[in-house]
Short mmCIF file of C-alpha atoms (C1' of nucleotides) in Angstrom, two decimals:
data_model
loop_
_atom_site.label_atom_id
_atom_site.label_comp_id
_atom_site.label_asym_id
_atom_site.label_seq_id
_atom_site.Cartn_x
_atom_site.Cartn_y
_atom_site.Cartn_z
CA UNK A 1 -54.84 -17.51 52.61
CA UNK A 2 -53.85 -14.33 54.04
CA UNK A 3 -50.07 -14.13 53.00
CA UNK A 4 -48.13 -10.60 54.30
CA UNK A 5 -50.29 -8.76 51.20
CA UNK A 6 -53.22 -9.58 53.19
CA UNK A 7 -52.58 -8.57 56.30
CA UNK A 8 -50.76 -5.67 55.92
CA UNK A 9 -53.34 -4.21 54.38
CA UNK A 10 -55.45 -5.48 57.31
CA UNK A 11 -53.21 -4.54 59.56
CA UNK A 12 -53.53 -0.25 57.83
CA UNK A 13 -57.27 -0.37 58.17
CA UNK A 14 -57.48 -2.54 61.45
CA UNK A 15 -54.97 0.61 63.11
CA UNK A 16 -57.33 3.35 61.86
CA UNK A 17 -60.00 2.08 63.40
CA UNK A 18 -59.33 0.78 66.36
CA UNK A 19 -56.67 3.11 67.49
CA UNK A 20 -57.68 4.33 71.03
CA UNK A 21 -60.61 2.18 71.80
CA UNK A 22 -60.61 0.64 74.76
CA UNK A 23 -62.16 -3.18 75.25
CA UNK A 24 -65.14 -3.23 76.86
CA UNK A 25 -66.26 -7.41 76.54
CA UNK A 26 -64.21 -10.88 75.28
CA UNK A 27 -65.91 -13.50 74.15
CA UNK A 28 -64.12 -16.44 73.63
CA UNK A 29 -66.34 -19.45 71.46
CA UNK A 30 -63.08 -21.87 71.05
CA UNK A 31 -60.79 -21.78 73.92
CA UNK A 32 -57.86 -23.29 72.19
CA UNK A 33 -57.71 -20.51 69.48
CA UNK A 34 -56.31 -18.84 72.68
CA UNK A 35 -53.66 -17.59 74.68
CA UNK A 36 -53.29 -18.21 77.74
CA UNK A 37 -55.94 -21.55 76.68
CA UNK A 38 -58.33 -20.71 79.43
CA UNK A 39 -61.29 -18.87 78.19
CA UNK A 40 -62.15 -17.05 81.44
CA UNK A 41 -58.56 -16.23 82.39
CA UNK A 42 -58.41 -14.19 78.67
CA UNK A 43 -61.84 -12.60 78.79
CA UNK A 44 -60.36 -10.61 82.35
CA UNK A 45 -57.08 -9.51 81.34
CA UNK A 46 -58.26 -7.96 78.58
CA UNK A 47 -61.18 -5.96 79.75
CA UNK A 48 -59.91 -2.52 79.83
CA UNK A 49 -57.26 -2.67 77.68
CA UNK A 50 -56.32 0.57 74.87
CA UNK A 51 -55.34 -0.29 71.78
CA UNK A 52 -52.09 2.04 71.23
CA UNK A 53 -51.10 0.49 67.62
CA UNK A 54 -51.40 -1.97 65.05
CA UNK A 55 -47.98 -3.75 63.93
CA UNK A 56 -46.97 -6.28 61.75
CA UNK A 57 -44.45 -9.09 61.41
CA UNK A 58 -44.30 -10.81 58.53
CA UNK A 59 -47.75 -12.28 58.65
CA UNK A 60 -48.62 -11.82 62.48
CA UNK A 61 -50.79 -9.37 62.78
CA UNK A 62 -49.94 -7.08 66.31
CA UNK A 63 -52.43 -5.35 68.43
CA UNK A 64 -50.43 -3.16 71.05
CA UNK A 65 -52.37 -2.37 73.73
CA UNK A 66 -50.81 0.90 76.11
CA UNK A 67 -49.59 -0.89 79.09
CA UNK A 68 -47.23 -2.60 76.45
CA UNK A 69 -48.82 -6.11 76.50
CA UNK A 70 -50.52 -7.36 72.73
CA UNK A 71 -52.68 -8.79 71.05
CA UNK A 72 -50.65 -11.24 68.07
CA UNK A 73 -53.11 -13.01 65.28
CA UNK A 74 -52.14 -15.50 63.18
CA UNK A 75 -54.37 -16.17 60.46
CA UNK A 76 -52.88 -19.08 59.22
CA UNK A 77 -55.06 -20.63 55.64
CA UNK A 78 -58.19 -19.73 57.16
CA UNK A 79 -58.33 -17.16 60.01
CA UNK A 80 -60.69 -14.18 59.12
CA UNK A 81 -60.80 -10.61 61.31
CA UNK A 82 -63.88 -8.44 60.60
CA UNK A 83 -64.51 -5.41 62.28
CA UNK A 84 -67.96 -4.00 62.54
CA UNK A 85 -68.59 -0.48 63.37
CA UNK A 86 -71.74 -0.09 65.35
CA UNK A 87 -73.94 1.04 62.56
CA UNK A 88 -71.22 1.20 60.19
CA UNK A 89 -69.69 -1.08 57.65
CA UNK A 90 -67.81 -4.45 58.07
CA UNK A 91 -63.65 -4.51 57.14
CA UNK A 92 -62.92 -8.12 56.33
CA UNK A 93 -60.29 -9.29 55.73
CA UNK A 94 -57.83 -12.67 55.85
CA UNK A 95 -59.50 -15.72 53.69
CA UNK A 96 -62.13 -14.78 51.83
CA UNK A 97 -66.25 -14.73 53.12
CA UNK A 98 -68.21 -15.42 50.45
CA UNK A 99 -69.68 -12.23 49.61
CA UNK A 100 -71.48 -10.78 50.99
CA UNK A 101 -73.17 -13.05 53.71
CA UNK A 102 -71.44 -12.99 56.77
CA UNK A 103 -73.39 -13.32 59.52
CA UNK A 104 -71.87 -12.67 62.90
CA UNK A 105 -70.82 -14.71 65.15
CA UNK A 106 -71.61 -17.88 63.13
CA UNK A 107 -70.00 -21.43 64.16
CA UNK A 108 -66.82 -20.41 62.96
CA UNK A 109 -66.33 -17.66 65.26
CA UNK A 110 -63.37 -18.10 68.16
CA UNK A 111 -63.46 -14.95 69.21
CA UNK A 112 -64.81 -11.78 70.46
CA UNK A 113 -63.89 -8.85 71.34
CA UNK A 114 -67.15 -6.00 72.11
CA UNK A 115 -65.06 -2.35 72.46
CA UNK A 116 -66.61 0.98 74.47
CA UNK A 117 -68.48 2.40 71.40
CA UNK A 118 -69.93 -1.11 71.36
CA UNK A 119 -68.05 -1.36 67.39
CA UNK A 120 -66.84 -5.23 67.34
CA UNK A 121 -63.99 -7.30 66.41
CA UNK A 122 -64.39 -11.21 65.48
CA UNK A 123 -62.40 -13.56 64.41
CA UNK A 124 -63.18 -16.20 62.42
CA UNK A 125 -61.18 -19.42 61.68
CA UNK A 126 -62.91 -22.55 59.69
CA UNK A 127 -60.17 -24.69 60.30
CA UNK A 128 -59.00 -23.49 63.59
CA UNK A 129 -55.16 -22.78 63.32
CA UNK A 130 -55.31 -19.41 63.13
CA UNK A 131 -54.65 -17.99 66.88
CA UNK A 132 -54.29 -15.20 69.12
CA UNK A 133 -52.31 -14.82 71.95
CA UNK A 134 -51.95 -12.01 74.47
CA UNK A 135 -48.61 -10.93 75.39
CA UNK A 136 -46.29 -9.34 77.13
CA UNK A 137 -43.42 -7.38 76.09
CA UNK A 138 -41.24 -10.73 76.44
CA UNK A 139 -43.86 -13.08 75.14
CA UNK A 140 -44.26 -11.05 71.88
CA UNK A 141 -40.23 -10.67 71.56
CA UNK A 142 -40.77 -14.75 71.80
CA UNK A 143 -42.97 -15.22 69.61
CA UNK A 144 -41.26 -13.42 66.41
CA UNK A 145 -38.06 -14.00 67.63
CA UNK A 146 -36.55 -16.34 64.90
CA UNK A 147 -38.63 -15.09 62.17
CA UNK A 148 -35.59 -13.68 59.69
CA UNK A 149 -35.94 -10.09 57.41
CA UNK A 150 -38.80 -8.54 55.69
CA UNK A 151 -38.61 -8.58 52.61
CA UNK A 152 -39.33 -4.98 51.72
CA UNK A 153 -37.49 -4.08 54.63
CA UNK A 154 -34.54 -1.65 53.91
CA UNK A 155 -32.51 -5.11 54.80
CA UNK A 156 -33.73 -6.85 52.06
CA UNK A 157 -30.07 -5.68 49.62
CA UNK A 158 -29.06 -7.77 46.94
CA UNK A 159 -25.94 -8.50 48.95
CA UNK A 160 -28.37 -10.05 51.37
CA UNK A 161 -30.10 -12.15 48.88
CA UNK A 162 -26.88 -13.72 47.14
CA UNK A 163 -25.15 -14.16 50.67
CA UNK A 164 -28.55 -16.27 51.84
CA UNK A 165 -28.35 -18.20 48.66
CA UNK A 166 -23.99 -18.63 49.27
CA UNK A 167 -24.79 -20.14 53.08
CA UNK A 168 -27.13 -22.50 51.17
CA UNK A 169 -25.53 -23.52 48.11
CA UNK A 170 -27.63 -26.99 48.02
CA UNK A 171 -31.63 -25.49 49.18
CA UNK A 172 -33.25 -25.34 46.54
CA UNK A 173 -34.44 -21.43 46.31
CA UNK A 174 -38.21 -22.00 47.17
CA UNK A 175 -36.25 -23.84 49.98
CA UNK A 176 -35.01 -20.81 50.95
CA UNK A 177 -38.27 -17.76 49.78
CA UNK A 178 -39.92 -20.46 51.98
CA UNK A 179 -38.25 -20.64 55.60
CA UNK A 180 -39.71 -18.06 57.55
CA UNK A 181 -36.23 -17.47 60.58
CA UNK A 182 -34.39 -16.26 56.71
CA UNK A 183 -37.07 -13.92 54.99
CA UNK A 184 -40.36 -13.14 57.00
CA UNK A 185 -43.42 -13.80 55.38
CA UNK A 186 -43.22 -14.90 51.69
CA UNK A 187 -45.61 -17.96 51.48
CA UNK A 188 -46.57 -20.99 48.34
CA UNK A 189 -47.89 -17.74 46.13
CA UNK A 190 -44.70 -15.61 45.78
CA UNK A 191 -42.75 -18.27 46.22
CA UNK A 192 -44.01 -19.68 43.23
CA UNK A 193 -44.64 -16.32 41.32
CA UNK A 194 -41.52 -14.80 41.98
CA UNK A 195 -39.94 -17.85 40.59
CA UNK A 196 -41.91 -17.61 36.99
CA UNK A 197 -41.24 -13.37 37.28
CA UNK A 198 -37.37 -14.79 36.87
CA UNK A 199 -37.95 -17.12 34.87
CA UNK A 200 -36.20 -20.01 36.59
CA UNK A 201 -37.49 -22.78 38.83
CA UNK A 202 -38.47 -22.54 41.72
CA UNK A 203 -36.66 -26.27 42.84
CA UNK A 204 -33.27 -24.78 41.55
CA UNK A 205 -30.50 -25.91 43.51
CA UNK A 206 -29.18 -22.49 45.40
CA UNK A 207 -25.69 -22.57 44.45
CA UNK A 208 -26.94 -22.95 40.26
CA UNK A 209 -28.06 -19.14 39.73
CA UNK A 210 -26.00 -16.64 38.49
CA UNK A 211 -26.13 -13.12 41.41
CA UNK A 212 -27.77 -11.43 38.31
CA UNK A 213 -30.12 -14.21 38.78
CA UNK A 214 -30.84 -13.35 42.93
CA UNK A 215 -30.62 -9.69 41.70
CA UNK A 216 -33.41 -10.35 39.48
CA UNK A 217 -35.08 -12.66 41.77
CA UNK A 218 -35.11 -9.89 44.40
CA UNK A 219 -36.21 -7.00 42.54
CA UNK A 220 -39.42 -9.34 41.26
CA UNK A 221 -40.17 -10.73 45.27
CA UNK A 222 -40.46 -7.50 46.24
CA UNK A 223 -42.57 -5.86 42.57
CA UNK A 224 -45.09 -9.08 44.04
CA UNK A 225 -45.14 -8.13 47.35
CA UNK A 226 -45.86 -4.60 47.17
CA UNK A 227 -48.24 -5.30 43.28
CA UNK A 228 -50.91 -7.42 45.96
CA UNK A 229 -49.97 -4.45 48.28
CA UNK A 230 -51.80 -1.92 46.40
CA UNK A 231 -54.36 -4.06 44.99
CA UNK A 232 -55.50 -4.29 48.41
CA UNK A 233 -53.79 -7.45 49.73
CA UNK A 234 -56.22 -9.13 48.42
CA UNK A 235 -53.56 -12.08 47.16
CA UNK A 236 -56.15 -15.11 48.35
CA UNK A 237 -56.72 -16.90 45.24
CA UNK A 238 -60.69 -18.55 45.43
CA UNK A 239 -59.77 -20.74 48.13
CA UNK A 240 -61.35 -23.96 46.67
CA UNK A 241 -62.59 -23.58 42.43
CA UNK A 242 -65.58 -23.58 43.89
CA UNK A 243 -65.22 -20.81 45.49
CA UNK A 244 -66.58 -18.28 43.20
CA UNK A 245 -65.04 -15.03 44.71
CA UNK A 246 -61.83 -13.98 43.08
CA UNK A 247 -58.87 -11.46 44.35
CA UNK A 248 -58.37 -8.09 43.46
CA UNK A 249 -54.26 -10.14 43.01
CA UNK A 250 -55.54 -13.70 41.27
CA UNK A 251 -55.68 -12.07 37.55
CA UNK A 252 -52.04 -11.05 38.36
CA UNK A 253 -51.22 -14.09 38.47
CA UNK A 254 -49.43 -16.47 36.75
CA UNK A 255 -48.51 -20.19 37.69
CA UNK A 256 -49.68 -20.10 40.90
CA UNK A 257 -53.83 -21.90 41.08
CA UNK A 258 -53.37 -22.32 36.63
CA UNK A 259 -51.97 -25.84 36.33
CA UNK A 260 -53.32 -27.17 33.82
CA UNK A 261 -54.22 -23.63 32.22
CA UNK A 262 -52.22 -21.60 29.55
CA UNK A 263 -48.98 -19.56 30.67
CA UNK A 264 -49.92 -16.40 29.73
CA UNK A 265 -46.63 -16.33 28.43
CA UNK A 266 -45.91 -18.75 25.81
CA UNK A 267 -49.10 -20.68 26.15
CA UNK A 268 -47.26 -23.56 27.66
CA UNK A 269 -49.40 -25.52 30.01
CA UNK A 270 -48.67 -24.90 33.85
CA UNK A 271 -47.49 -28.14 35.79
CA UNK A 272 -48.29 -28.38 38.59
CA UNK A 273 -45.26 -30.86 41.00
CA UNK A 274 -44.77 -31.82 44.78
CA UNK A 275 -41.78 -29.36 46.29
CA UNK A 276 -41.02 -29.32 49.74
CA UNK A 277 -43.91 -31.14 50.86
CA UNK A 278 -45.53 -28.39 49.46
CA UNK A 279 -48.09 -27.72 45.75
CA UNK A 280 -45.48 -25.94 43.41
CA UNK A 281 -46.46 -24.78 39.86
CA UNK A 282 -44.85 -23.79 37.13
CA UNK A 283 -44.02 -23.01 33.29
CA UNK A 284 -41.97 -25.71 32.17
CA UNK A 285 -40.92 -24.15 29.37
CA UNK A 286 -40.54 -20.20 30.35
CA UNK A 287 -38.88 -20.97 33.18
CA UNK A 288 -35.05 -23.23 33.81
"C1'" DG B 1 -65.29 -43.62 53.78
"C1'" DT B 2 -60.02 -42.13 51.45
"C1'" DA B 3 -56.97 -39.85 50.73
"C1'" DC B 4 -55.83 -35.10 49.69
"C1'" DT B 5 -54.82 -29.88 50.73
"C1'" DT B 6 -53.06 -26.14 53.38
"C1'" DG B 7 -48.37 -23.43 56.54
"C1'" DT B 8 -46.51 -23.28 60.18
"C1'" DT B 9 -44.57 -25.66 64.68
"C1'" DG B 10 -41.61 -29.34 66.38
"C1'" DA B 11 -40.33 -33.74 67.25
"C1'" DA B 12 -37.08 -37.38 65.19
"C1'" DC B 13 -33.88 -38.40 62.63
"C1'" DG B 14 -28.94 -39.00 61.30
"C1'" DT C 1 -24.66 -28.32 66.63
"C1'" DC C 2 -26.43 -28.82 61.61
"C1'" DG C 3 -29.76 -29.77 58.07
"C1'" DT C 4 -33.24 -32.42 56.79
"C1'" DT C 5 -37.92 -35.48 56.60
"C1'" DC C 6 -41.86 -35.52 58.31
"C1'" DA C 7 -46.55 -35.69 61.85
"C1'" DA C 8 -50.22 -33.11 63.95
"C1'" DC C 9 -53.12 -29.31 63.72
"C1'" DA C 10 -58.49 -29.39 61.02
"C1'" DA C 11 -62.58 -29.60 58.19
"C1'" DG C 12 -63.93 -29.64 53.72
"C1'" DT C 13 -63.59 -30.81 48.56
"C1'" DA C 14 -62.58 -34.86 44.93
#
DNA sequence: GTACTTGTTGAACG
DNA sequence: TCGTTCAACAAGTA
């Protein structure tokens, strides 16, 4: 599933690909995916809009138009955005697709945007959790106002994280890291991975961590996010064990998706528990 | 067929 | 008002 690094990679690529393009037509194939919910209204409202810049907030991808409206996407777990240049190669972002077999549109395609140079952007989403919202300035603010700070911004300081742990002494590490209203963009993968790198259990209570551990945790969060972006954000694990396509970050995972396999550090078998209603993986020996 | 998984939202709870 | 818990969303896998 797309995480912050993957959305960021997609943002960079789409920003280059889409800048200054004009929307020639739009086709909604699954109305519940879009806002406004009416396909007709959506399709009519978006044509002739010109793309100014593509931005990202947490895991939300924001295509800004020149008239200060925007099309905001959330890929959730299985969303994909695929850009097909006219006669050119595809840019694929989001949920990994079986390699080289994407024919478009297909039965998971929810929205098609065609640009005036005949290039096309497809929004695919197998499970239909994702959305594409056409919003004005104030609606865009509503979409993002509840989100906490970006973990890769300068605001994400040692002191900020230490204060958070003080503010929520009874929560667990993982609960704090994954709370989008506190820190925006960390999902299950990076919560588990950064806990491993810090050698702490994800279900440790916040008030049991020493300031030095919190500082280490912050370093590890940043390191793991940056490494994943560097590897083109292909952080998504193979979605089901049978799906042979591995993302570029997968070889760097220590615990996520590795339950039952030996720890890369000490060979102890990685365990999986349910914590905070989420699958949570850890090494019982390395993490305390 | 049944249970389970997954990220996020929002309702319901004390 | 606040923090916590849980159902809902959809479709594929075990």
